[in-house]
Tab-separated table of C-alpha atoms in Angstrom:
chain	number	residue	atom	x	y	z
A	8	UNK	CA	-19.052	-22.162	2.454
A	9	UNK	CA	-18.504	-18.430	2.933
A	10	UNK	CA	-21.532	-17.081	4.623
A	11	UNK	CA	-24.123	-15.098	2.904
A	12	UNK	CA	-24.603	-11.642	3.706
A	13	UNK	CA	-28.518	-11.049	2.205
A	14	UNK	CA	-29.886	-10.711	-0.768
A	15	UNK	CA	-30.237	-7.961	-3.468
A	16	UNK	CA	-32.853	-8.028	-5.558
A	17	UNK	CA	-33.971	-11.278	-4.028
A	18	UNK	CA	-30.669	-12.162	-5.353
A	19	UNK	CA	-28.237	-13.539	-3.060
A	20	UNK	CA	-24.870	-11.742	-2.103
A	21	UNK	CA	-21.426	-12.431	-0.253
A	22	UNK	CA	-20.867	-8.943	0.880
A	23	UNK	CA	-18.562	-8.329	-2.223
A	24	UNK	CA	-17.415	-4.747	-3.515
A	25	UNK	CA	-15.796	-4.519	-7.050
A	26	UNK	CA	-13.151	-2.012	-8.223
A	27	UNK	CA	-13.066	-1.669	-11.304
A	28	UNK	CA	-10.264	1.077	-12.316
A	29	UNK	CA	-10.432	2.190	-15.611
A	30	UNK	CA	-8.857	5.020	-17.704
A	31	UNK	CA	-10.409	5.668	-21.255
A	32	UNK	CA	-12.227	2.330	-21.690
A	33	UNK	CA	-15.786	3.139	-22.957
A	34	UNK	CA	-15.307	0.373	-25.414
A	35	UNK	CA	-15.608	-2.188	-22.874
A	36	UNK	CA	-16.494	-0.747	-19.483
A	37	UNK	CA	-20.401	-1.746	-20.582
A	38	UNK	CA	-19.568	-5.374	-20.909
A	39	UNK	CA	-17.809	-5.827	-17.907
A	40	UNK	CA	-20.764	-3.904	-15.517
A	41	UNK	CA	-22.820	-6.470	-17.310
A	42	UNK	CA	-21.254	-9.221	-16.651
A	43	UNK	CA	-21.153	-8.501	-13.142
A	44	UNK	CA	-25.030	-7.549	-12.978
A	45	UNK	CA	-25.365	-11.085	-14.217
A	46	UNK	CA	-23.694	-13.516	-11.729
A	47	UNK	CA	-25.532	-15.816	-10.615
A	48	UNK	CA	-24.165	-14.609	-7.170
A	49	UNK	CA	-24.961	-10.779	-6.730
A	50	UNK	CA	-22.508	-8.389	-5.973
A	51	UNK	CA	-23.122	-5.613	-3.498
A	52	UNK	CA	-21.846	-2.647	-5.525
A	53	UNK	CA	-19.713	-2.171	-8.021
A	54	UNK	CA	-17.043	1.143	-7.867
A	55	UNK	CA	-16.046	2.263	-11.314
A	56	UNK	CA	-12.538	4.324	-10.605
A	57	UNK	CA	-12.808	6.971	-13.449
A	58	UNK	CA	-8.648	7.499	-13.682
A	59	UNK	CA	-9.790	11.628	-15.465
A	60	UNK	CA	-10.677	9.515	-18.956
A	61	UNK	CA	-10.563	11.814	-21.600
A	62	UNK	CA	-13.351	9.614	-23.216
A	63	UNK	CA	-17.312	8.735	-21.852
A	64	UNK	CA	-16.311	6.024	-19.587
A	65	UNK	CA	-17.456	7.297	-16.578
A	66	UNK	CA	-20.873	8.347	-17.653
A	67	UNK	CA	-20.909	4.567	-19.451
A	68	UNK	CA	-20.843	3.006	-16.603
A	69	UNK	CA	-23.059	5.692	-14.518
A	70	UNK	CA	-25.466	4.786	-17.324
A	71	UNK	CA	-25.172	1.116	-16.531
A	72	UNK	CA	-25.813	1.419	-12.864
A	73	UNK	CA	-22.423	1.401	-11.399
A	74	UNK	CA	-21.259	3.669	-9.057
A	75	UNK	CA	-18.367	5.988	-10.291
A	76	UNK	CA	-15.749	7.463	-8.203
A	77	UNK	CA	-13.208	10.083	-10.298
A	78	UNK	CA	-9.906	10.978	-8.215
A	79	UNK	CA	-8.530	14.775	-8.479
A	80	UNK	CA	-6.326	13.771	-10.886
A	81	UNK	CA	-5.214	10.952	-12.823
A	82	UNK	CA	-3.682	8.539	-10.042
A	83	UNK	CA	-1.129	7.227	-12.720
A	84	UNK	CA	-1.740	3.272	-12.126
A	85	UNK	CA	-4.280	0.533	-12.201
A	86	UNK	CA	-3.302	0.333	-8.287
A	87	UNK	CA	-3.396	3.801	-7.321
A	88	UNK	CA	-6.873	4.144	-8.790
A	89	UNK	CA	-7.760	1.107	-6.687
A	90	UNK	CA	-6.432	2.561	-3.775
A	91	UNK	CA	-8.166	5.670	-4.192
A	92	UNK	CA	-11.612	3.424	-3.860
A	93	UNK	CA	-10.566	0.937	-1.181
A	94	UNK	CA	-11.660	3.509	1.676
A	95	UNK	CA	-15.171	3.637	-0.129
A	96	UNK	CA	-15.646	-0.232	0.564
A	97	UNK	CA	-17.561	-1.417	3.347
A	98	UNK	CA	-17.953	-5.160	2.965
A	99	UNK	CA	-15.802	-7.846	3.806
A	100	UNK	CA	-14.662	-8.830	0.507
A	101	UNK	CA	-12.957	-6.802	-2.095
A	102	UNK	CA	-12.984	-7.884	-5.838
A	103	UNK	CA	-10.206	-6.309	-8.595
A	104	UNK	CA	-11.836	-6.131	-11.733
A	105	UNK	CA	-10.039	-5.170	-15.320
A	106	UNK	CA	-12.124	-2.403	-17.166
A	107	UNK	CA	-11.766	-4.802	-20.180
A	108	UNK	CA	-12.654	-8.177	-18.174
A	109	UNK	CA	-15.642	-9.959	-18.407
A	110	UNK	CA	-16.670	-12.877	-16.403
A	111	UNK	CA	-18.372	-16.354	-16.375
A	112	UNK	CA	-21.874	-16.243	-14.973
A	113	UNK	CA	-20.910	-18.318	-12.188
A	114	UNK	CA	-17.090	-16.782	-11.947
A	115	UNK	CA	-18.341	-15.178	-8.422
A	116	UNK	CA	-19.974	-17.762	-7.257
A	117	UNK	CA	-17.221	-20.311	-7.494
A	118	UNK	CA	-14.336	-18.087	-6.585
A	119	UNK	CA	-16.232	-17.125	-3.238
A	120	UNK	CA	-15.952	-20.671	-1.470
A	121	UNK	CA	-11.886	-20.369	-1.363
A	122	UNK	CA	-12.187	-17.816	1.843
A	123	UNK	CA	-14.373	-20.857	3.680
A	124	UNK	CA	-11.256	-21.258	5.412
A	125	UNK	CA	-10.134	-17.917	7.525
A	126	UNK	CA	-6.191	-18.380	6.465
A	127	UNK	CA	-7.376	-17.420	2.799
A	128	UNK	CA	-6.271	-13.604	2.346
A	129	UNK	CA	-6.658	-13.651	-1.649
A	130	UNK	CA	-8.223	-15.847	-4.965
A	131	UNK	CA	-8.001	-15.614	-8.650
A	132	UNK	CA	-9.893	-17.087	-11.396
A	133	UNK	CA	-8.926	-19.211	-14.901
A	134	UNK	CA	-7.742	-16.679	-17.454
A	135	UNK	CA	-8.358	-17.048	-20.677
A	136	UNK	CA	-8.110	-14.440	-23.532
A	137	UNK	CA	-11.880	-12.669	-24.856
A	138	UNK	CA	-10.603	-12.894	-28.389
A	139	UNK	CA	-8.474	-15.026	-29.954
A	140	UNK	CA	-7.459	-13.426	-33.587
A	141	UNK	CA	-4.330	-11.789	-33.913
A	142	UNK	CA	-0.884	-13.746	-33.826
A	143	UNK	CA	-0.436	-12.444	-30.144
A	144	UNK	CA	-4.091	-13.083	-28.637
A	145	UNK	CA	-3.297	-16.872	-30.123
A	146	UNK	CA	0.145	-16.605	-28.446
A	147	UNK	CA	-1.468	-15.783	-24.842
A	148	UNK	CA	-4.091	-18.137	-25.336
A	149	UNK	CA	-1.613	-21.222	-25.299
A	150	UNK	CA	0.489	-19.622	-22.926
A	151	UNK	CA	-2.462	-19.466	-20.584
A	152	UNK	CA	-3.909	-22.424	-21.009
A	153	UNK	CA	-0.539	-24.171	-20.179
A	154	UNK	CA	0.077	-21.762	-17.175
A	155	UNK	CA	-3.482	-22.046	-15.715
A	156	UNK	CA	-3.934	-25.770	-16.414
A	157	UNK	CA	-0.976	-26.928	-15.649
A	158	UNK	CA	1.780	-24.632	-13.445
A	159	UNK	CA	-1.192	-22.779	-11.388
A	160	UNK	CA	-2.682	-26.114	-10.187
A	161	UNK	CA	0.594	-27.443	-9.099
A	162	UNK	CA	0.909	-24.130	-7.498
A	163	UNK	CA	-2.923	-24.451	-5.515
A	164	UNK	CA	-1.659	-27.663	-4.578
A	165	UNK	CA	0.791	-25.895	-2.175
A	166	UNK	CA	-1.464	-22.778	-1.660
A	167	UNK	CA	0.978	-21.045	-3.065
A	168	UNK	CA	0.007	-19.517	-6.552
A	169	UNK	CA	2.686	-17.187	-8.315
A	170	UNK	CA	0.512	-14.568	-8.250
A	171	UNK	CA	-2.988	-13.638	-8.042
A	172	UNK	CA	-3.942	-12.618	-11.342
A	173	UNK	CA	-4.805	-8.535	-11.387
A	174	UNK	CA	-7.402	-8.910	-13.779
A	175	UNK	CA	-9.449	-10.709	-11.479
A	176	UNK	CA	-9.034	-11.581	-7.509
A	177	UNK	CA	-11.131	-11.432	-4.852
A	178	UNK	CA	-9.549	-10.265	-1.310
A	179	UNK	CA	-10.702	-10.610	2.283
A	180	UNK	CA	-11.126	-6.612	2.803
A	181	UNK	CA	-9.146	-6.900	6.388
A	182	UNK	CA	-6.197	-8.483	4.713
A	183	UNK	CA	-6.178	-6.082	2.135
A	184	UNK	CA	-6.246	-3.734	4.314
A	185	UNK	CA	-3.572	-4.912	6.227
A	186	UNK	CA	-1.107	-4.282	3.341
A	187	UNK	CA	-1.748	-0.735	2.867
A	188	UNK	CA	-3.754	-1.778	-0.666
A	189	UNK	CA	-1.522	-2.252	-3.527
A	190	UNK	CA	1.751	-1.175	-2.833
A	191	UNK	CA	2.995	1.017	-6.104
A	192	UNK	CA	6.816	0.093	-5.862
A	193	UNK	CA	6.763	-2.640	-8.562
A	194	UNK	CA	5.521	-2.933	-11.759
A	195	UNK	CA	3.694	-6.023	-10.944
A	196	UNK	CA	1.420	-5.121	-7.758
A	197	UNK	CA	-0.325	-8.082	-8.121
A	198	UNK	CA	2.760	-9.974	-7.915
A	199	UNK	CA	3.554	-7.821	-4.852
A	200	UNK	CA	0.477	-8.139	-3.126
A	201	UNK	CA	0.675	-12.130	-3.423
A	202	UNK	CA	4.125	-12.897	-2.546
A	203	UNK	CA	3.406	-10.112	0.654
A	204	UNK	CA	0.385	-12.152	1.984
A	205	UNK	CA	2.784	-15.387	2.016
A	206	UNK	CA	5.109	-13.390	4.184
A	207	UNK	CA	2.408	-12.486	6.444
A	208	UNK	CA	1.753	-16.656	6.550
A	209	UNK	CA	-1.294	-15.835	4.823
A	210	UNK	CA	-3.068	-18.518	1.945
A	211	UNK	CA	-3.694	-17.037	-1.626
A	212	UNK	CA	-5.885	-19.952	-3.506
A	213	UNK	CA	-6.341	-19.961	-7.193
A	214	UNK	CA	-10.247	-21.480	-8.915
A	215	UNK	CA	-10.169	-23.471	-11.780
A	216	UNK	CA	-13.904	-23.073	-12.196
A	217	UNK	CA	-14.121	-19.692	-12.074
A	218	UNK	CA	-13.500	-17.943	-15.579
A	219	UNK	CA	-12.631	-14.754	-16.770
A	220	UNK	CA	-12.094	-13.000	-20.053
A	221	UNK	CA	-9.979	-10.408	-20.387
A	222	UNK	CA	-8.902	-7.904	-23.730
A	223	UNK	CA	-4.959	-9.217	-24.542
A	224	UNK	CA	-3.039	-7.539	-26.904
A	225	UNK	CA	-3.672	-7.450	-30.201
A	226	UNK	CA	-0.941	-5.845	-31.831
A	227	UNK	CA	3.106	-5.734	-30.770
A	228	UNK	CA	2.584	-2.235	-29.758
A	229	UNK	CA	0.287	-2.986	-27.056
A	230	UNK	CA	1.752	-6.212	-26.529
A	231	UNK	CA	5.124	-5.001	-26.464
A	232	UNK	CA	3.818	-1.807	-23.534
A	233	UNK	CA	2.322	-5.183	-21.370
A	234	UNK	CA	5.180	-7.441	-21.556
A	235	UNK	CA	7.555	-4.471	-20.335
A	236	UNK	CA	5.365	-3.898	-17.488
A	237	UNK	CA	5.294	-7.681	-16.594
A	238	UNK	CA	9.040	-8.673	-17.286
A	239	UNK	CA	10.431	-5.499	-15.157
A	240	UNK	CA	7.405	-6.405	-12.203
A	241	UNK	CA	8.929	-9.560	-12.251
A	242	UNK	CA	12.586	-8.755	-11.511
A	243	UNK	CA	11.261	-5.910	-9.148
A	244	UNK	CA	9.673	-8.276	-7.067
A	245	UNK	CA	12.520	-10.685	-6.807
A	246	UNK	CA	14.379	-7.849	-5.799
A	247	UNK	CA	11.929	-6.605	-3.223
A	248	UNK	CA	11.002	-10.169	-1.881
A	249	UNK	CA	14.150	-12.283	-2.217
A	250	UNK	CA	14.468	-12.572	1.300
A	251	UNK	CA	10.790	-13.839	2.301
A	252	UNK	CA	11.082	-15.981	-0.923
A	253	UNK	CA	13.853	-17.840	0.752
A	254	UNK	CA	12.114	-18.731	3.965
A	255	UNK	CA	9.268	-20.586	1.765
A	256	UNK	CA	10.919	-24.004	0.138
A	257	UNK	CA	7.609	-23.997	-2.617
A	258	UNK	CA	7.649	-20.721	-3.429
A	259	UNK	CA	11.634	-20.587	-3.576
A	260	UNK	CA	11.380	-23.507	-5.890
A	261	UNK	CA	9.056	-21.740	-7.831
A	262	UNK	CA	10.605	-18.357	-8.319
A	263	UNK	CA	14.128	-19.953	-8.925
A	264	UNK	CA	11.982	-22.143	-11.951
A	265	UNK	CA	10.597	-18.711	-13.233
A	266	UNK	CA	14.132	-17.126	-12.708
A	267	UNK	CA	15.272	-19.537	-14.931
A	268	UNK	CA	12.838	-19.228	-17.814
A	269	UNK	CA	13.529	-15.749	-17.818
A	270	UNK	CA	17.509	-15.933	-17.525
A	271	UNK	CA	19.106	-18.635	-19.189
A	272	UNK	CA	16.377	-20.350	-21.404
A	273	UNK	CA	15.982	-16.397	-22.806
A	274	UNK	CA	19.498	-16.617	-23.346
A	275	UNK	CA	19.236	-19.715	-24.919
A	276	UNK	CA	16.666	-18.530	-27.275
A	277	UNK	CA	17.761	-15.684	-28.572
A	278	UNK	CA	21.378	-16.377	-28.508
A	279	UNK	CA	22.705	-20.039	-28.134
A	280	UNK	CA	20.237	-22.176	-30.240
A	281	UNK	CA	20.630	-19.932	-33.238
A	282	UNK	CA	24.975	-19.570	-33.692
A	283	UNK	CA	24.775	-23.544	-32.506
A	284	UNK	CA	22.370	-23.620	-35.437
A	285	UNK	CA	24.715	-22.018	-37.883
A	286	UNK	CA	28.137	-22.954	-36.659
A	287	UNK	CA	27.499	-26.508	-35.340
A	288	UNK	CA	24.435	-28.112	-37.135
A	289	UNK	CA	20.907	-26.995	-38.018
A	290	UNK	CA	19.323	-29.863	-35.922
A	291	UNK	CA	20.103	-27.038	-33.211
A	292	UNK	CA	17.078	-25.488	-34.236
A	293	UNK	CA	14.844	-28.291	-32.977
A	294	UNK	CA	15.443	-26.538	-29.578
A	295	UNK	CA	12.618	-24.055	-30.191
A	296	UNK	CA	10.156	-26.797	-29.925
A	297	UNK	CA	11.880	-29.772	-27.949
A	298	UNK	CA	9.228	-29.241	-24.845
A	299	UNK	CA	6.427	-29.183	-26.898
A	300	UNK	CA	5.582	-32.820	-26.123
A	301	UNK	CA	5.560	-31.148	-21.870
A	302	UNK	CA	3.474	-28.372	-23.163
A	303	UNK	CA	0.980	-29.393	-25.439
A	304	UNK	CA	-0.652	-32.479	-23.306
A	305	UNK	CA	-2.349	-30.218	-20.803
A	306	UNK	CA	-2.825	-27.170	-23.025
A	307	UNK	CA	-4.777	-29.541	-25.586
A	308	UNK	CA	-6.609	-31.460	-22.948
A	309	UNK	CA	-8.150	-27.852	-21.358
A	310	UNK	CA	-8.989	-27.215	-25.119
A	311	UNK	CA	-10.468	-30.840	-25.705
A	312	UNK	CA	-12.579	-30.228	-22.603
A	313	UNK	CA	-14.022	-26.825	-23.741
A	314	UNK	CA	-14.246	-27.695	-27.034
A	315	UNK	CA	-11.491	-25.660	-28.497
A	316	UNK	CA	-9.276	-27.633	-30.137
A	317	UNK	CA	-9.063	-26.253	-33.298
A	318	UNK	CA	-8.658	-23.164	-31.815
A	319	UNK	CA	-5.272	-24.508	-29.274
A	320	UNK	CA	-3.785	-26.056	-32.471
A	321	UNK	CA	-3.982	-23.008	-35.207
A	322	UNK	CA	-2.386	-20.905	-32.407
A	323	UNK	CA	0.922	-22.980	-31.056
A	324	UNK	CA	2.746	-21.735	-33.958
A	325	UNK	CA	1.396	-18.164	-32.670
A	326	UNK	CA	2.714	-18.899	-29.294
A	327	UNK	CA	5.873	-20.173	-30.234
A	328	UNK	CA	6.615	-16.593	-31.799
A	329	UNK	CA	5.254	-14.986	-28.272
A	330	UNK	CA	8.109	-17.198	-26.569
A	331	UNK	CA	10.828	-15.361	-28.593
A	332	UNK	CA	9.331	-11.988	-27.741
A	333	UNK	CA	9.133	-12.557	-23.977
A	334	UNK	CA	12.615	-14.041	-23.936
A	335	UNK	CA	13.410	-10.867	-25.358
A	336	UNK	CA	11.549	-8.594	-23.325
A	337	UNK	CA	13.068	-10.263	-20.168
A	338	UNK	CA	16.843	-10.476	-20.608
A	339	UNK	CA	16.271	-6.047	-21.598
A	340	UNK	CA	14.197	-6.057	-18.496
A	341	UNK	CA	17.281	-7.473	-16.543
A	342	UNK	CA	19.899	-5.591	-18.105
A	343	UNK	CA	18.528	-2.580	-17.278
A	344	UNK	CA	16.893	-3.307	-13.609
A	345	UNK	CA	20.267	-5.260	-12.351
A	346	UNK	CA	22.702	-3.948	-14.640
A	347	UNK	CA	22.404	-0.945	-16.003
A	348	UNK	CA	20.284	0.354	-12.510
A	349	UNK	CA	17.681	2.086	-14.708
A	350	UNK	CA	14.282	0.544	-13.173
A	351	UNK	CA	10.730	0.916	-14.905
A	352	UNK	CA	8.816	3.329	-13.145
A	353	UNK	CA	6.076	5.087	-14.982
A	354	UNK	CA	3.179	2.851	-15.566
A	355	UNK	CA	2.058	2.388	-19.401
A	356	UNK	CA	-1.186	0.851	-19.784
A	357	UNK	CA	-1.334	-1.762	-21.946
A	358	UNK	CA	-4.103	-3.303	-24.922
């Protein structure tokens, strides 16, 4: 177990400090300070970065005890409004919050254990979507539950998770340190950050018990801004990492898997299985949905288990649809990083 550092409020603590960077998000800043203020493990202070909102949320979460930092000007990221607070942090764990995440009661209390072991630099929770309504928050809750149940615990098994989700990680403050914060040269610093504490021969564990709820999408605006971010990260960070990747056989395995996905079976997708369809037979079609069978087991399982599965089976048709779209936003996102030489650069928040 990770050692206590005292109590607040009678309460006991891990000597945890919580970013929380947010930019315009009164709607939801509230919810997360309270979920926090309710663990059943305290945190020792939470650090709302106000990015210069144009809306109430730092006097929100002022209001709701939380202590709120405001940078000179709008840093222009999640992670340079992070790194604006990590100086401010004086314990020896870090946690990244999402302004629209909330978390399980016991989400700190379970992800804390991971750093028992001093090779443990970083460790993320279960995600699963806050509301699940719209075509695309029923997409991403499938997708997740099959990523989180099934690829992220073959991943733990080799302490080596993809990544460790943004939304919510907790970091040994030293590491973190270590790496300068969150490096800004990718779209996907959380990506960055994980694959850089492998090449450091640091661990990065992910928690199955520890749950978090974040905002998705609702709309294919919003969607659309997040899946841009996320498929040009993705390609950035191959770029950046290939060489470290190559020194790792699990990760390598894993990254060449994912490389895949987003390469040829988005080719296949969007291209292939529909002129097969119409120039060789329409049984072609059946290709949309031939690894059902490999996805649905674990996704309905998790479902079964939290007594959801209603909920799993209205929304496969939902994330079938999602599929298409991130096939779609990938093969732009390589064309234009590898081909055309036009990387993303400006951040564009997302939801």
């Amino acid at each position: 177990m990770v050692p206590l550092e005292g109590d607040r409020d009678g309460r006991r603590t891990a000597g945890l400090t919580v970013l929380i960077p947010a930019y315009n998000e009164a709607a939801s800043i509230a919810d997360t300070i309270r979920s926090l203020q309710e663990q059943s493990l305290a945190v020792d202070r939470i650090l709302v970065i106000d990015d210069c909102s144009s809306d109430e949320t730092g006097a929100i979460a002022a209001a709701h005890g939380a202590t709120v930092l405001r940078p000179p000007a709008n840093t222009g990221s999640k992670a340079g409004a992070q790194n604006f607070a990590l100086p401010f942090v004086e314990t020896p764990f870090t946690m990244a919050l999402d302004a629209d995440t909330v978390l399980a009661p016991d989400a700190i209390e379970k992800i804390m254990p991971a750093f028992a072991e001093s090779s443990v630099a970083a460790a993320c929770g279960f995600v699963l979507p806050r509301y699940v309504q719209s075509v695309w928050e029923r997409g991403r809750y499938v997708e997740y539950m099959f990523a989180f149940s099934f690829f992220k615990t073959v991943q733990n098994y080799y302490e080596r998770p993809l990544i460790s989700s943004g939304c919510f990680s907790a970091y040994r403050t030293d590491r973190l340190l270590e790496q300068g914060g969150w490096n800004t040269r990718t779209m996907a610093v959380d990506m960055d950050l994980t694959w850089s504490f492998y090449r450091a021969g640091h661990a990065v564990l992910f928690v199955p018990e520890a749950v978090c709820y974040p905002i998705e999408p609702h709309d294919f605006h919003f969607m659309g801004k997040q899946l841009r971010r996320w498929s040009h990260g993705f390609v950035q960070n191959v770029r950046q990492h290939w060489r470290g990747i190559l020194d790792q056989p699990f990760l390598r395995s894993t990254v060449a898997v994912a490389a895949w996905d987003a390469s040829i079976a988005s080719v296949a997708y969007l291209i292939a299985l529909p002129l097969a369809s119409i120039f060789i037979h329409p049984a072609f079609l059946l290709g949309y949905v031939i690894d059902l069978p490999a996805v649905l087991p674990p996704v309905l399982w998790k479902a079964y288990q939290r007594g959801e599965l209603p909920r799993a089976l209205a929304s496969v048709p939902a994330f079938l649809v999602l599929r298409l779209v991130n096939a779609m936003f990938m093969l732009r996102a390589l064309w234009q990083e590898l081909v055309m030489r036009q990387p993303l650069t400006v951040y564009e928040k997302g939801h």
